[in-house]
CSV table of C-alpha atoms in Angstrom, one decimal:
chain,number,residue,atom,x,y,z
A,249,TYR,CA,0.1,0.0,-0.1
A,250,VAL,CA,0.9,3.7,-0.4
A,251,SER,CA,0.8,6.0,2.6
A,252,GLN,CA,1.0,10.0,2.7
A,253,PHE,CA,3.2,9.9,5.5
A,254,ALA,CA,5.6,7.8,7.9
A,255,ILE,CA,6.7,8.2,11.5
A,256,TYR,CA,9.8,6.3,12.4
A,257,HIS,CA,11.3,6.5,15.9
A,258,ARG,CA,14.1,4.6,17.4
A,259,ARG,CA,15.5,5.2,20.9
A,260,PHE,CA,18.4,3.4,22.8
A,261,SER,CA,17.4,2.9,26.4
A,262,THR,CA,20.1,5.0,28.3
A,263,ASN,CA,18.8,4.9,31.9
A,264,THR,CA,16.2,2.1,32.2
A,265,MET,CA,16.4,-1.7,31.5
A,266,PRO,CA,14.7,-2.2,28.1
A,267,ARG,CA,11.3,-4.2,28.7
A,268,TRP,CA,8.2,-4.6,27.0
A,269,SER,CA,6.1,-2.9,29.4
A,270,LEU,CA,7.8,0.5,28.7
A,271,ALA,CA,7.5,0.2,25.0
A,272,GLN,CA,5.8,3.2,23.3
A,273,PRO,CA,2.1,2.3,22.0
A,274,PHE,CA,2.4,4.6,18.9
A,275,ARG,CA,-1.3,5.2,19.0
A,276,GLN,CA,-1.1,8.9,18.1
A,277,ILE,CA,2.4,10.0,19.0
A,278,ALA,CA,6.0,9.0,18.9
A,279,HIS,CA,8.0,10.7,21.6
A,280,ASN,CA,11.7,11.5,21.9
A,281,GLY,CA,12.9,12.6,25.4
A,282,GLU,CA,11.3,12.3,28.9
A,283,ILE,CA,8.3,13.8,30.7
A,284,ASN,CA,10.0,14.9,34.0
A,285,THR,CA,6.6,15.9,35.4
A,286,ILE,CA,5.1,12.5,34.9
A,287,ARG,CA,4.3,11.6,38.6
A,288,GLY,CA,2.4,14.8,39.0
A,289,ASN,CA,0.7,14.4,35.5
A,290,VAL,CA,-0.3,10.9,36.5
A,291,ASN,CA,-1.7,11.7,39.9
A,292,TRP,CA,-3.8,14.6,38.6
A,293,MET,CA,-5.3,12.8,35.7
A,294,VAL,CA,-6.2,10.0,38.2
A,295,SER,CA,-7.7,13.0,40.4
A,296,ARG,CA,-9.7,14.1,37.3
A,297,ALA,CA,-11.2,10.6,36.8
A,298,LEU,CA,-12.3,10.3,40.3
A,299,ALA,CA,-13.8,13.7,40.1
A,300,ALA,CA,-15.7,12.9,37.0
A,301,GLY,CA,-17.5,10.2,39.0
A,302,ALA,CA,-16.6,7.6,36.2
A,303,ASP,CA,-13.7,6.6,34.1
A,304,MET,CA,-12.7,9.4,32.1
A,305,GLY,CA,-12.4,7.4,29.0
A,306,ALA,CA,-15.9,6.5,29.3
A,307,VAL,CA,-16.9,10.1,29.8
A,308,ALA,CA,-14.7,11.1,26.6
A,309,ALA,CA,-16.6,8.3,24.7
A,310,GLY,CA,-20.1,9.8,25.9
A,311,CYS,CA,-20.8,6.6,27.5
A,312,SER,CA,-22.0,5.8,31.0
A,313,SER,CA,-23.2,2.8,32.9
A,314,ASP,CA,-26.5,4.3,33.8
A,315,ASP,CA,-27.5,5.5,30.3
A,316,PRO,CA,-25.9,3.3,27.6
A,317,ASP,CA,-27.1,4.5,24.2
A,318,ARG,CA,-26.1,3.6,20.7
A,319,SER,CA,-22.7,5.2,20.9
A,320,CYS,CA,-21.9,2.7,23.6
A,321,GLU,CA,-23.2,-0.4,21.9
A,322,PHE,CA,-19.7,-1.9,21.5
A,323,VAL,CA,-18.3,-0.1,24.7
A,324,ASP,CA,-18.4,-1.4,28.3
A,325,PRO,CA,-17.6,1.8,30.3
A,326,ASP,CA,-16.5,-0.6,33.2
A,327,GLN,CA,-14.0,-2.3,31.4
A,328,LEU,CA,-12.3,0.6,29.7
A,329,GLY,CA,-9.9,0.9,32.7
A,330,PRO,CA,-8.1,4.0,33.9
A,331,VAL,CA,-6.7,6.4,31.2
A,332,VAL,CA,-3.3,6.6,33.1
A,333,ASP,CA,-1.1,3.8,34.3
A,334,ALA,CA,1.9,4.6,36.7
A,335,SER,CA,3.4,1.4,35.6
A,336,LYS,CA,3.6,2.2,32.0
A,337,SER,CA,6.1,4.8,30.6
A,338,ASP,CA,5.9,8.4,30.3
A,339,SER,CA,5.4,8.2,26.6
A,340,ALA,CA,2.4,5.9,27.1
A,341,ASN,CA,0.7,8.0,29.5
A,342,LEU,CA,1.2,11.0,27.3
A,343,ASP,CA,0.0,9.2,24.4
A,344,ALA,CA,-3.2,7.9,26.4
A,345,SER,CA,-4.1,11.2,27.9
A,346,LEU,CA,-3.7,12.9,24.3
A,347,GLU,CA,-6.2,10.3,22.8
A,348,LEU,CA,-8.4,10.9,25.7
A,349,TYR,CA,-8.8,14.7,24.7
A,350,THR,CA,-9.2,13.8,20.8
A,351,ARG,CA,-11.8,11.4,21.6
A,352,ALA,CA,-13.6,14.0,23.5
A,353,GLY,CA,-13.7,16.0,20.2
A,354,ARG,CA,-10.6,18.1,20.2
A,355,THR,CA,-8.3,18.2,17.4
A,356,VAL,CA,-4.9,16.3,18.0
A,357,ASP,CA,-2.8,19.7,17.5
A,358,GLU,CA,-5.3,21.4,19.8
A,359,SER,CA,-4.9,18.6,22.5
A,360,LEU,CA,-1.1,18.7,22.3
A,361,LEU,CA,-1.1,22.6,22.7
A,362,LEU,CA,-3.0,22.6,25.9
A,363,MET,CA,-1.0,19.6,27.3
A,364,MET,CA,2.3,21.0,26.3
A,365,PRO,CA,1.6,24.9,26.5
A,366,PRO,CA,4.3,27.7,25.9
A,367,ALA,CA,5.5,29.6,28.9
A,368,ILE,CA,4.5,33.0,27.4
A,369,PRO,CA,1.7,32.8,24.5
A,370,LYS,CA,1.5,35.6,22.0
A,371,PRO,CA,-1.4,38.0,22.5
A,372,GLU,CA,-3.4,36.5,19.8
A,373,GLU,CA,-3.1,33.0,21.3
A,374,LYS,CA,-3.5,34.2,24.9
A,375,LEU,CA,-7.3,33.4,25.2
A,376,PHE,CA,-6.9,29.7,24.3
A,377,PHE,CA,-4.0,29.2,26.8
A,378,ASP,CA,-5.5,31.3,29.5
A,379,LEU,CA,-8.7,29.2,29.3
A,380,HIS,CA,-6.9,25.8,29.5
A,381,ALA,CA,-4.1,26.9,31.9
A,382,PRO,CA,-6.1,26.0,35.2
A,383,LEU,CA,-7.5,23.0,33.6
A,384,GLN,CA,-4.5,21.1,32.6
A,385,GLU,CA,-1.0,21.1,34.1
A,386,ALA,CA,2.0,21.1,31.6
A,387,TRP,CA,3.5,18.0,30.6
A,388,ASP,CA,7.1,19.2,30.8
A,389,GLY,CA,9.9,17.5,29.1
A,390,PRO,CA,12.5,17.8,27.3
A,391,ALA,CA,10.3,16.3,24.9
A,392,ALA,CA,10.0,16.3,20.9
A,393,VAL,CA,6.8,14.7,19.9
A,394,CYS,CA,5.5,13.5,16.3
A,395,TYR,CA,1.9,13.0,16.0
A,396,SER,CA,-0.9,12.0,13.6
A,397,ASP,CA,-4.6,11.0,13.7
A,398,GLY,CA,-4.6,10.0,10.1
A,399,ASP,CA,-5.8,13.3,8.8
A,400,VAL,CA,-3.0,15.4,10.0
A,401,VAL,CA,0.8,14.7,10.7
A,402,GLY,CA,3.0,17.1,12.7
A,403,ALA,CA,5.5,17.6,15.5
A,404,ARG,CA,5.7,19.7,18.6
A,405,LEU,CA,8.5,20.5,21.0
A,406,ASP,CA,8.0,21.3,24.6
A,407,ARG,CA,8.7,24.8,26.1
A,408,ASN,CA,12.1,23.6,27.4
A,409,GLY,CA,13.1,23.2,23.8
A,410,LEU,CA,16.1,20.7,24.7
A,411,ARG,CA,15.5,18.3,21.7
A,412,PRO,CA,16.4,18.8,18.4
A,413,ALA,CA,13.7,18.8,15.5
A,414,ARG,CA,15.0,19.9,12.2
A,415,ILE,CA,12.7,20.5,9.1
A,416,THR,CA,13.5,20.2,5.4
A,417,ARG,CA,10.8,21.4,3.0
A,418,TYR,CA,11.0,20.6,-0.7
A,419,ARG,CA,9.1,22.4,-3.6
A,420,ASP,CA,7.0,19.4,-4.5
A,421,GLY,CA,5.4,19.3,-1.0
A,422,PHE,CA,7.7,16.7,0.5
A,423,VAL,CA,8.5,17.5,4.2
A,424,ALA,CA,11.0,15.7,6.4
A,425,LEU,CA,11.4,16.3,10.0
A,426,SER,CA,14.1,14.6,12.1
A,427,SER,CA,16.4,14.9,14.8
A,428,GLU,CA,19.5,15.0,12.6
A,429,THR,CA,19.5,17.1,9.4
A,430,GLY,CA,20.0,14.9,6.2
A,431,SER,CA,19.0,11.6,7.9
A,432,HIS,CA,16.1,11.1,5.6
A,433,LYS,CA,18.3,11.5,2.4
A,434,ASN,CA,18.8,7.7,1.8
A,435,SER,CA,15.5,6.7,3.3
A,436,CYS,CA,13.6,6.3,0.1
A,437,ASP,CA,13.7,7.0,-3.8
A,438,ALA,CA,11.0,9.7,-3.2
A,439,VAL,CA,13.4,12.1,-1.5
A,440,PRO,CA,13.9,15.0,-4.1
A,441,PRO,CA,17.5,16.4,-4.4
A,442,ASP,CA,18.9,19.2,-2.5
A,443,SER,CA,18.3,21.7,-5.5
A,444,GLU,CA,14.5,21.3,-4.7
A,445,ILE,CA,15.0,22.4,-1.1
A,446,LEU,CA,12.3,25.2,-0.4
A,447,GLU,CA,13.4,25.6,3.3
A,448,ARG,CA,15.4,24.4,6.2
A,449,THR,CA,14.5,25.4,9.6
A,450,ARG,CA,13.8,23.9,13.0
A,451,LEU,CA,11.4,23.9,15.9
A,452,GLY,CA,12.2,26.1,18.6
A,453,PRO,CA,11.1,25.8,22.4
A,454,GLY,CA,7.3,25.5,22.5
A,455,MET,CA,7.0,25.5,18.7
A,456,MET,CA,5.0,23.1,16.3
A,457,CYS,CA,4.3,22.3,12.6
A,458,LYS,CA,1.8,20.1,11.0
A,459,ILE,CA,0.7,18.9,7.5
A,460,ASP,CA,-3.0,18.6,6.6
A,461,LEU,CA,-3.3,15.3,4.7
A,462,VAL,CA,-6.8,15.9,3.6
A,463,LYS,CA,-6.0,19.1,1.6
A,464,SER,CA,-4.8,18.4,-2.1
A,465,ASP,CA,-2.0,20.9,-1.8
A,466,GLY,CA,-0.3,19.3,1.3
A,467,GLY,CA,-1.4,22.1,3.5
A,468,TYR,CA,1.7,22.8,5.4
A,469,TYR,CA,1.2,24.8,8.6
A,470,ASP,CA,4.1,26.5,10.6
A,471,ASP,CA,4.0,27.3,14.3
A,472,ALA,CA,2.3,30.6,14.0
A,473,ALA,CA,-0.3,29.2,11.5
A,474,VAL,CA,-1.2,26.1,13.7
A,475,LYS,CA,-1.7,28.3,16.8
A,476,ALA,CA,-3.5,30.8,14.9
A,477,GLN,CA,-5.9,28.2,13.4
A,478,VAL,CA,-6.6,26.6,17.0
A,479,ALA,CA,-6.9,30.0,18.9
A,480,ALA,CA,-9.4,31.5,16.1
A,481,ASN,CA,-12.2,29.1,17.4
A,482,PRO,CA,-15.0,31.4,18.9
A,483,LYS,CA,-15.8,28.7,21.3
A,484,TRP,CA,-13.0,29.6,23.6
A,485,GLU,CA,-14.4,33.2,24.1
A,486,GLN,CA,-17.6,31.7,24.9
A,487,GLU,CA,-16.4,29.1,27.3
A,488,LEU,CA,-14.2,31.5,29.2
A,489,ALA,CA,-17.2,33.9,29.5
A,490,ARG,CA,-19.0,31.0,31.6
A,491,GLN,CA,-16.2,31.1,34.1
A,492,LYS,CA,-15.4,33.6,36.7
A,493,ARG,CA,-11.8,34.5,37.1
A,494,THR,CA,-10.2,37.1,39.2
A,495,ILE,CA,-6.5,38.2,39.1
A,496,VAL,CA,-4.6,38.9,42.2
A,497,ASP,CA,-1.3,40.6,41.6
A,498,ASN,CA,1.1,43.4,42.6
A,499,LYS,CA,-0.7,43.8,45.9
A,500,PRO,CA,1.6,45.7,48.4
A,501,ALA,CA,2.6,43.6,51.3
A,502,PRO,CA,1.7,44.5,54.7
A,503,ALA,CA,4.3,45.3,57.6
A,504,TYR,CA,5.1,42.2,59.3
A,505,THR,CA,6.1,42.6,62.9
A,506,TYR,CA,8.6,40.3,64.9
A,507,GLY,CA,6.9,39.6,68.2
A,508,GLU,CA,8.5,38.9,71.7
A,509,SER,CA,7.3,35.2,71.4
A,510,ASP,CA,8.5,34.5,67.9
A,511,THR,CA,11.8,33.5,68.8
A,512,ARG,CA,10.5,30.7,71.0
A,513,ILE,CA,7.8,29.9,67.9
A,514,GLN,CA,10.8,29.5,65.7
A,515,ALA,CA,12.7,27.2,67.9
A,516,ALA,CA,9.3,25.1,68.3
A,517,PHE,CA,9.1,24.8,64.6
A,518,GLY,CA,12.7,23.9,64.2
A,519,TRP,CA,14.5,26.9,63.2
A,520,GLY,CA,18.1,27.3,63.7
A,521,SER,CA,20.6,30.2,63.7
A,522,GLU,CA,22.4,28.7,60.5
A,523,ASP,CA,18.9,28.7,58.7
A,524,VAL,CA,18.6,32.5,59.5
A,525,ASP,CA,22.1,33.5,58.9
A,526,MET,CA,22.8,31.2,55.9
A,527,GLN,CA,19.5,31.0,53.9
A,528,VAL,CA,17.1,33.9,55.1
A,529,LEU,CA,19.5,36.6,55.4
A,530,ALA,CA,20.9,35.8,51.8
A,531,MET,CA,17.3,36.1,50.4
A,532,VAL,CA,16.8,39.3,52.2
A,533,ALA,CA,20.0,40.7,51.1
A,534,SER,CA,20.0,39.6,47.4
A,535,GLY,CA,16.4,38.5,46.6
A,536,GLY,CA,17.9,35.4,45.5
A,537,GLU,CA,18.3,31.8,46.7
A,538,ALA,CA,21.4,31.2,49.0
A,539,THR,CA,24.1,29.0,47.1
A,540,HIS,CA,26.1,26.4,48.9
A,541,CYS,CA,29.2,24.3,48.0
A,542,MET,CA,29.0,20.6,47.2
A,543,GLY,CA,30.1,18.0,49.7
A,544,ALA,CA,27.7,18.5,52.7
A,545,ASP,CA,28.6,16.1,55.2
A,546,ALA,CA,25.6,16.4,57.5
A,547,PRO,CA,24.0,12.8,58.3
A,548,LEU,CA,20.7,12.0,56.5
A,549,ALA,CA,17.7,12.9,58.5
A,550,ALA,CA,16.7,9.3,59.0
A,551,MET,CA,20.3,8.7,60.6
A,552,SER,CA,20.7,11.8,62.4
A,553,THR,CA,20.5,11.9,66.3
A,554,PHE,CA,18.8,15.4,66.1
A,555,ALA,CA,15.1,16.2,65.3
A,556,HIS,CA,14.4,17.1,61.7
A,557,ALA,CA,11.4,18.8,60.0
A,558,ALA,CA,9.7,16.4,57.6
A,559,TYR,CA,10.8,18.1,54.8
A,560,ASP,CA,14.4,16.9,55.4
A,561,TYR,CA,13.4,13.1,54.8
A,562,PHE,CA,12.8,14.2,51.2
A,563,LYS,CA,15.3,15.0,48.3
A,564,GLN,CA,15.0,16.3,44.9
A,565,ARG,CA,14.4,13.7,42.4
A,566,HIS,CA,17.4,12.9,40.3
A,567,ALA,CA,16.4,13.0,36.6
A,568,GLN,CA,19.5,10.7,35.6
A,569,VAL,CA,19.9,12.9,32.4
A,570,THR,CA,22.1,15.8,31.7
A,571,ASN,CA,19.3,18.5,31.5
A,572,PRO,CA,20.7,22.1,32.6
A,573,PRO,CA,19.0,23.6,35.7
A,574,ILE,CA,16.0,25.7,34.9
A,575,ASP,CA,14.2,28.3,37.1
A,576,PRO,CA,11.8,30.9,36.3
A,577,ILE,CA,14.3,33.7,36.9
A,578,ARG,CA,16.9,32.8,34.5
A,579,GLU,CA,14.6,31.0,32.0
A,580,GLY,CA,11.5,33.3,32.0
A,581,HIS,CA,10.6,32.3,28.4
A,582,VAL,CA,10.5,28.6,29.5
A,583,MET,CA,8.8,28.7,32.8
A,584,THR,CA,6.0,30.6,34.6
A,585,THR,CA,4.9,30.5,38.4
A,586,ASP,CA,1.4,31.4,37.8
A,587,VAL,CA,-1.0,29.7,40.1
A,588,TRP,CA,-4.7,29.2,39.8
A,589,LEU,CA,-6.9,28.6,43.0
A,590,GLY,CA,-10.4,27.3,43.4
A,591,GLN,CA,-12.7,24.7,41.5
A,592,ARG,CA,-11.3,23.6,38.2
A,593,PRO,CA,-13.3,21.9,35.4
A,594,ASN,CA,-11.6,19.3,33.2
A,595,CYS,CA,-10.7,19.5,29.7
A,596,VAL,CA,-13.1,16.7,28.6
A,597,ASP,CA,-16.1,18.5,30.0
A,598,VAL,CA,-14.8,21.7,28.4
A,599,ALA,CA,-14.6,20.2,25.0
A,600,LEU,CA,-17.9,18.4,25.2
A,601,GLU,CA,-19.5,21.8,26.8
A,602,LEU,CA,-20.6,19.9,29.9
A,603,ASP,CA,-18.9,21.8,32.4
A,604,ALA,CA,-20.7,24.1,34.9
A,605,GLY,CA,-18.2,27.0,34.7
A,606,ALA,CA,-15.7,27.8,37.3
A,607,ASP,CA,-14.6,30.3,40.1
A,608,LEU,CA,-10.9,30.7,39.9
A,609,VAL,CA,-8.3,33.2,41.0
A,610,ARG,CA,-4.9,33.5,39.6
A,611,ILE,CA,-1.9,34.8,41.8
A,612,GLU,CA,1.6,35.4,40.0
A,613,THR,CA,3.5,33.0,42.5
A,614,PRO,CA,2.8,30.1,44.9
A,615,ILE,CA,4.4,32.3,47.6
A,616,MET,CA,1.6,34.7,49.2
A,617,HIS,CA,2.0,37.4,51.8
A,618,GLN,CA,-1.1,38.3,54.1
A,619,ALA,CA,-2.8,41.0,52.0
A,620,GLU,CA,-3.0,38.4,48.9
A,621,LEU,CA,-4.3,35.7,51.1
A,622,ASP,CA,-6.9,38.1,52.5
A,623,GLU,CA,-7.8,39.0,48.9
A,624,VAL,CA,-8.1,35.7,47.7
A,625,SER,CA,-10.2,34.5,50.6
A,626,SER,CA,-12.7,37.3,50.1
A,627,VAL,CA,-13.3,36.2,46.6
A,628,LEU,CA,-13.3,32.4,47.0
A,629,SER,CA,-15.4,30.6,49.6
A,630,THR,CA,-12.7,29.9,52.2
A,631,THR,CA,-12.4,27.6,55.2
A,632,THR,CA,-9.5,27.8,57.7
A,633,LEU,CA,-8.5,24.5,59.4
A,634,SER,CA,-6.0,24.7,62.4
A,635,THR,CA,-3.3,22.1,62.2
A,636,VAL,CA,-2.9,22.5,66.1
A,637,TYR,CA,-4.0,19.7,68.5
A,638,ASP,CA,-4.1,18.8,72.0
A,639,PRO,CA,-1.8,15.8,72.7
A,640,ALA,CA,-3.9,15.2,75.9
A,641,THR,CA,-7.0,14.3,74.0
A,642,GLU,CA,-5.9,12.8,70.6
A,643,SER,CA,-2.8,11.5,69.0
A,644,LEU,CA,-0.8,12.7,66.2
A,645,GLU,CA,-2.4,10.1,64.0
A,646,GLU,CA,-5.9,11.0,65.1
A,647,ALA,CA,-5.1,14.7,64.5
A,648,VAL,CA,-4.0,14.1,61.1
A,649,LYS,CA,-7.1,12.1,60.5
A,650,ARG,CA,-9.2,14.5,61.8
A,651,ILE,CA,-7.8,17.4,59.9
A,652,SER,CA,-8.2,15.4,56.5
A,653,GLU,CA,-11.8,14.6,57.4
A,654,GLU,CA,-12.4,18.5,58.1
A,655,ALA,CA,-11.0,19.4,54.7
A,656,VAL,CA,-13.2,16.7,52.9
A,657,ASN,CA,-16.2,18.2,54.8
A,658,ALA,CA,-15.5,21.6,54.2
A,659,VAL,CA,-15.1,21.0,50.5
A,660,ARG,CA,-18.4,19.1,50.4
A,661,ASP,CA,-20.1,21.9,52.0
A,662,GLY,CA,-18.8,24.3,49.3
A,663,ALA,CA,-15.6,25.6,50.2
A,664,LYS,CA,-13.3,26.5,47.2
A,665,LEU,CA,-10.1,27.1,49.2
A,666,VAL,CA,-9.0,25.3,52.3
A,667,ILE,CA,-6.2,27.1,54.6
A,668,LEU,CA,-4.2,24.8,56.8
A,669,SER,CA,-2.8,27.2,59.3
A,670,ASP,CA,-0.7,26.6,62.4
A,671,LYS,CA,-1.0,30.4,63.5
A,672,THR,CA,-2.8,29.5,66.7
A,673,PHE,CA,0.1,27.7,68.2
A,674,GLU,CA,1.4,28.9,71.5
A,675,PRO,CA,5.1,28.1,72.4
A,676,THR,CA,4.0,28.5,76.1
A,677,GLY,CA,0.8,26.3,75.7
A,678,ASP,CA,0.3,22.5,76.1
A,679,LYS,CA,-0.8,22.0,72.3
A,680,LEU,CA,1.2,20.7,69.5
A,681,TYR,CA,1.1,21.1,65.9
A,682,VAL,CA,0.9,18.7,62.9
A,683,GLN,CA,3.8,19.5,60.6
A,684,PRO,CA,2.6,21.2,57.5
A,685,LEU,CA,4.0,18.6,54.9
A,686,ILE,CA,2.2,15.9,56.9
A,687,ALA,CA,-1.2,17.9,57.1
A,688,VAL,CA,-1.2,18.8,53.4
A,689,GLY,CA,-0.3,15.5,52.0
A,690,ALA,CA,-3.1,13.7,54.1
A,691,SER,CA,-5.8,16.2,53.2
A,692,HIS,CA,-4.6,16.1,49.4
A,693,HIS,CA,-5.0,12.3,49.4
A,694,ALA,CA,-8.1,12.4,51.4
A,695,LEU,CA,-9.8,14.8,48.8
A,696,ILE,CA,-8.6,12.6,46.0
A,697,SER,CA,-10.1,9.5,47.6
A,698,SER,CA,-13.5,11.3,48.0
A,699,GLY,CA,-13.5,12.7,44.3
A,700,LEU,CA,-13.3,16.1,45.7
A,701,ARG,CA,-9.9,17.2,44.9
A,702,MET,CA,-10.7,19.3,41.7
A,703,SER,CA,-13.3,21.1,43.6
A,704,ALA,CA,-10.9,23.1,45.9
A,705,SER,CA,-7.4,24.1,46.5
A,706,LEU,CA,-5.1,23.9,49.4
A,707,VAL,CA,-3.1,26.8,50.8
A,708,VAL,CA,-0.5,26.2,53.8
A,709,GLU,CA,0.0,28.9,56.3
A,710,THR,CA,2.8,28.0,58.3
A,711,ALA,CA,5.9,29.0,60.3
A,712,GLN,CA,7.8,26.0,59.3
A,713,VAL,CA,9.1,27.4,56.0
A,714,TRP,CA,12.3,29.0,55.6
A,715,SER,CA,14.0,27.3,52.4
A,716,THR,CA,13.0,26.9,48.7
A,717,HIS,CA,13.1,23.1,49.4
A,718,HIS,CA,10.4,23.5,52.0
A,719,VAL,CA,8.2,25.3,49.5
A,720,ALA,CA,8.9,22.8,46.6
A,721,THR,CA,8.1,19.8,48.9
A,722,LEU,CA,4.6,21.4,50.1
A,723,ILE,CA,3.7,22.0,46.6
A,724,GLY,CA,4.9,18.5,45.4
A,725,TYR,CA,2.6,17.0,48.0
A,726,GLY,CA,-0.5,19.0,47.4
A,727,ALA,CA,-0.3,22.8,48.3
A,728,SER,CA,-1.1,25.2,45.6
A,729,ALA,CA,0.3,28.1,47.4
A,730,VAL,CA,2.1,28.8,50.9
A,731,HIS,CA,1.9,31.8,53.2
A,732,PRO,CA,5.4,31.5,55.3
A,733,TYR,CA,4.4,34.1,57.8
A,734,MET,CA,7.2,33.6,60.2
A,735,LEU,CA,9.7,33.8,57.2
A,736,PHE,CA,8.5,37.4,56.6
A,737,ARG,CA,8.5,38.4,60.1
A,738,VAL,CA,12.1,37.1,60.5
A,739,ALA,CA,12.9,39.0,57.2
A,740,THR,CA,11.4,42.0,58.6
A,741,GLN,CA,13.8,41.7,61.7
A,742,LEU,CA,16.9,41.3,59.5
A,743,THR,CA,16.0,44.4,57.6
A,744,THR,CA,18.6,47.1,58.4
A,745,PRO,CA,16.8,50.3,60.0
A,746,PRO,CA,17.5,53.2,57.6
A,747,ALA,CA,19.3,56.1,58.7
A,748,GLU,CA,17.5,59.5,58.9
A,749,GLY,CA,16.8,60.4,55.1
A,750,LYS,CA,18.0,57.2,54.0
A,751,LYS,CA,16.3,54.1,52.2
A,752,ALA,CA,16.2,50.8,53.8
A,753,LYS,CA,19.4,48.4,52.8
A,754,ALA,CA,16.9,45.5,52.3
A,755,ALA,CA,13.3,45.5,51.7
A,756,VAL,CA,11.1,42.7,52.7
A,757,GLU,CA,8.0,43.7,50.4
A,758,SER,CA,9.2,41.2,47.7
A,759,ASN,CA,9.4,37.3,48.1
A,760,ALA,CA,11.7,37.0,45.0
A,761,GLY,CA,14.2,35.2,47.3
A,762,ILE,CA,11.8,32.3,48.1
A,763,GLU,CA,10.5,32.2,44.7
């Protein structure tokens, strides 16, 4: 038979043992690279499936066990199984999630755009990406993806842009895209000579291209044309109009005051003098993260004779590949720190126009000060839960269970924002506190199990945060944002008082250091 296109992919397994369970299914994509956010992507897709009340595949197919119709004649919704599977490869889960959205009525290039968005979209594309930003977290690579649904064939590079994708176009409509320039020359007799080359180019970070196989002229679309075609759909404006969205940004920080009892509170929450002198002071003075040398010889938390905060038992995951370090300060074109709070519909319901709208708030960073927290709380239905407990009446395990149940009940009663706070802790009292990492992790999974995780966001208000690792761990285990009130109080204390008529040496109105 004769085909209009061919996708060929071969990859040497560099950091895993080759086995069939990790083979790419090649249903709609061929994926070169890795999805470094895969654990979060899989977990959130599971949360969406539970929130939907049925398997997401069945929802996308328009089927349900309660109302089988003709479209479900050969589909058993109970046997479709989960869309994502943690035992499969990142490529398989990316492929399955992409197919879910295409089965729900989206085009394949539209689905890839919302799953692998650019960090900063162009003004004419902003409506589409703003609509989907709170509905689908990014599947971040580095990753280069070739895709096809039979009607179109194309390629996309994620916003990191760390995989080569070079394009050669010929005058007769032949297009070759490959990791290596010229690798297609001896692939078949149909490849034209170099004299017929129309264009040589490449995909940059967040760029894509496609060929419409239905159109007789080949229908080649570059990055701008593909995005313009998707963004031009009037459906996005109509869908966005159904959602209530509030933006909270550039709000002046209030004046934090370091109280007489705060030193004892710091000690109770595990602060040490080195934490203040080596980390907080560096952030206050420079607005950046403190840097340290390699070769730290401190014992692991699990082997230490000293008490440690829960964060210390976790380390940054090792990607096993030589990707360069990326952060939103040095790589603003790659990464964004925007956070959406509130109830989030899923992309399947939006595609099928089944969603009931949404009430969302956007903040520019997951680090909040008191004024921002107050503003968000005034917009969203908010419940504040204390993580302080009395050891005389309940154990730590019982306290964690109670807080989790309170979070579930609060969301079930209509809360769109749940604040886990230890502000009521008194260092001179008889009560203790549940460490914020334990509280947020337990609440996060309790909401997932109850099918309510997509209905509300979790914010942690705690004195036990003084480093970027603490914030990263809290966000990794379920928090959407953090209010480190004690960090801001300490930063206020460290600010050098200005001489008469002079400006302060270090300002604390910015949380750039912890970001």
